[in-house]
C-alpha positions as semicolon CSV with decimal commas, in nm:
position;residue;x (nm);y (nm);z (nm)
1;M;-0,003;0,005;0,000
2;I;0,138;0,351;-0,103
3;T;0,184;0,573;0,203
4;K;0,114;0,953;0,224
5;N;0,494;1,008;0,238
6;D;0,559;0,789;-0,078
7;V;0,300;1,021;-0,266
8;A;0,457;1,334;-0,141
9;K;0,815;1,198;-0,278
10;V;0,640;1,115;-0,637
11;F;0,491;1,479;-0,632
12;D;0,813;1,625;-0,531
13;T;1,003;1,425;-0,784
14;V;0,758;1,508;-1,068
15;L;0,793;1,889;-0,974
16;S;1,167;1,847;-0,985
17;I;1,191;1,754;-1,350
18;P;1,419;1,949;-1,547
19;G;1,201;2,210;-1,741
20;M;0,922;2,220;-1,487
21;S;1,038;2,572;-1,349
22;E;1,059;2,704;-1,706
23;M;0,779;2,968;-1,794
24;V;0,543;2,889;-2,075
25;K;0,321;3,117;-2,274
26;M;-0,047;3,029;-2,270
27;D;-0,317;3,173;-2,486
28;L;-0,600;3,110;-2,287
29;K;-0,952;3,230;-2,386
30;I;-1,223;3,162;-2,104
31;S;-1,543;3,335;-2,007
32;R;-1,546;3,600;-1,730
33;K;-1,738;3,352;-1,515
34;N;-1,482;3,106;-1,561
35;A;-1,192;3,359;-1,494
36;L;-1,372;3,425;-1,164
37;L;-1,441;3,086;-1,071
38;L;-1,075;2,993;-1,149
39;S;-0,960;3,274;-0,913
40;H;-1,180;3,148;-0,653
41;I;-1,068;2,782;-0,685
42;I;-0,713;2,889;-0,666
43;S;-0,751;3,114;-0,368
44;D;-0,954;2,844;-0,188
45;G;-0,685;2,577;-0,270
46;L;-0,416;2,761;-0,131
47;D;-0,607;2,821;0,192
48;L;-0,647;2,470;0,257
49;E;-0,421;2,305;0,524
50;K;-0,144;2,152;0,377
51;E;-0,207;1,832;0,524
52;S;-0,520;1,797;0,294
53;S;-0,307;1,754;-0,012
54;A;0,022;1,572;-0,082
55;L;0,061;1,804;-0,388
56;L;0,002;2,141;-0,192
57;E;0,260;2,017;0,073
58;S;0,520;2,008;-0,184
59;I;0,441;2,358;-0,311
60;S;0,700;2,626;-0,209
61;E;0,614;2,957;-0,063
62;E;0,735;3,110;-0,424
63;G;0,513;2,881;-0,597
64;K;0,208;2,966;-0,384
65;S;0,291;3,341;-0,440
66;E;0,295;3,257;-0,826
67;L;-0,035;3,124;-0,822
68;K;-0,196;3,401;-0,620
69;I;-0,054;3,638;-0,887
70;L;-0,217;3,457;-1,171
71;S;-0,524;3,437;-0,983
72;Q;-0,520;3,812;-0,971
73;E;-0,426;3,837;-1,319
74;C;-0,720;3,649;-1,425
75;L;-0,951;3,895;-1,240
76;Q;-0,761;4,205;-1,388
77;R;-0,779;4,073;-1,743
78;A;-1,127;3,993;-1,713
79;G;-1,209;4,322;-1,557
80;L;-1,344;4,147;-1,246
81;V;-1,130;4,280;-0,956
82;E;-1,380;4,519;-0,806
83;L;-1,644;4,250;-0,839
84;N;-1,448;4,000;-0,676
85;E;-1,376;4,223;-0,392
86;K;-1,755;4,303;-0,335
87;L;-1,830;3,924;-0,350
88;A;-1,540;3,874;-0,091
89;R;-1,710;4,116;0,133
90;I;-2,058;3,962;0,107
91;S;-1,900;3,590;0,183
92;A;-1,700;3,724;0,474
93;S;-2,039;3,886;0,613
94;I;-2,214;3,538;0,589
95;K;-1,915;3,380;0,740
96;G;-1,907;3,560;1,061
């Protein structure tokens, strides 16, 4: 049976493959709805406790920072920064 430690080693190995840190250019066309959802998925995923995912355990702080920047860039390019902030305030008021 494969252990959590074994899974973490596999993810770490895959992320360490030569070329994995190279930048790639992507021409991505998605709807504003999906840009907003993608941003929320990235943010929520980064807020999860590390123990919930072996892959998240292997992400460096620099990697997390890059994903946060990507999330914000999706919102900016879709013109959804202000809407996202308003939705976050509404969500925060519901939580507590």
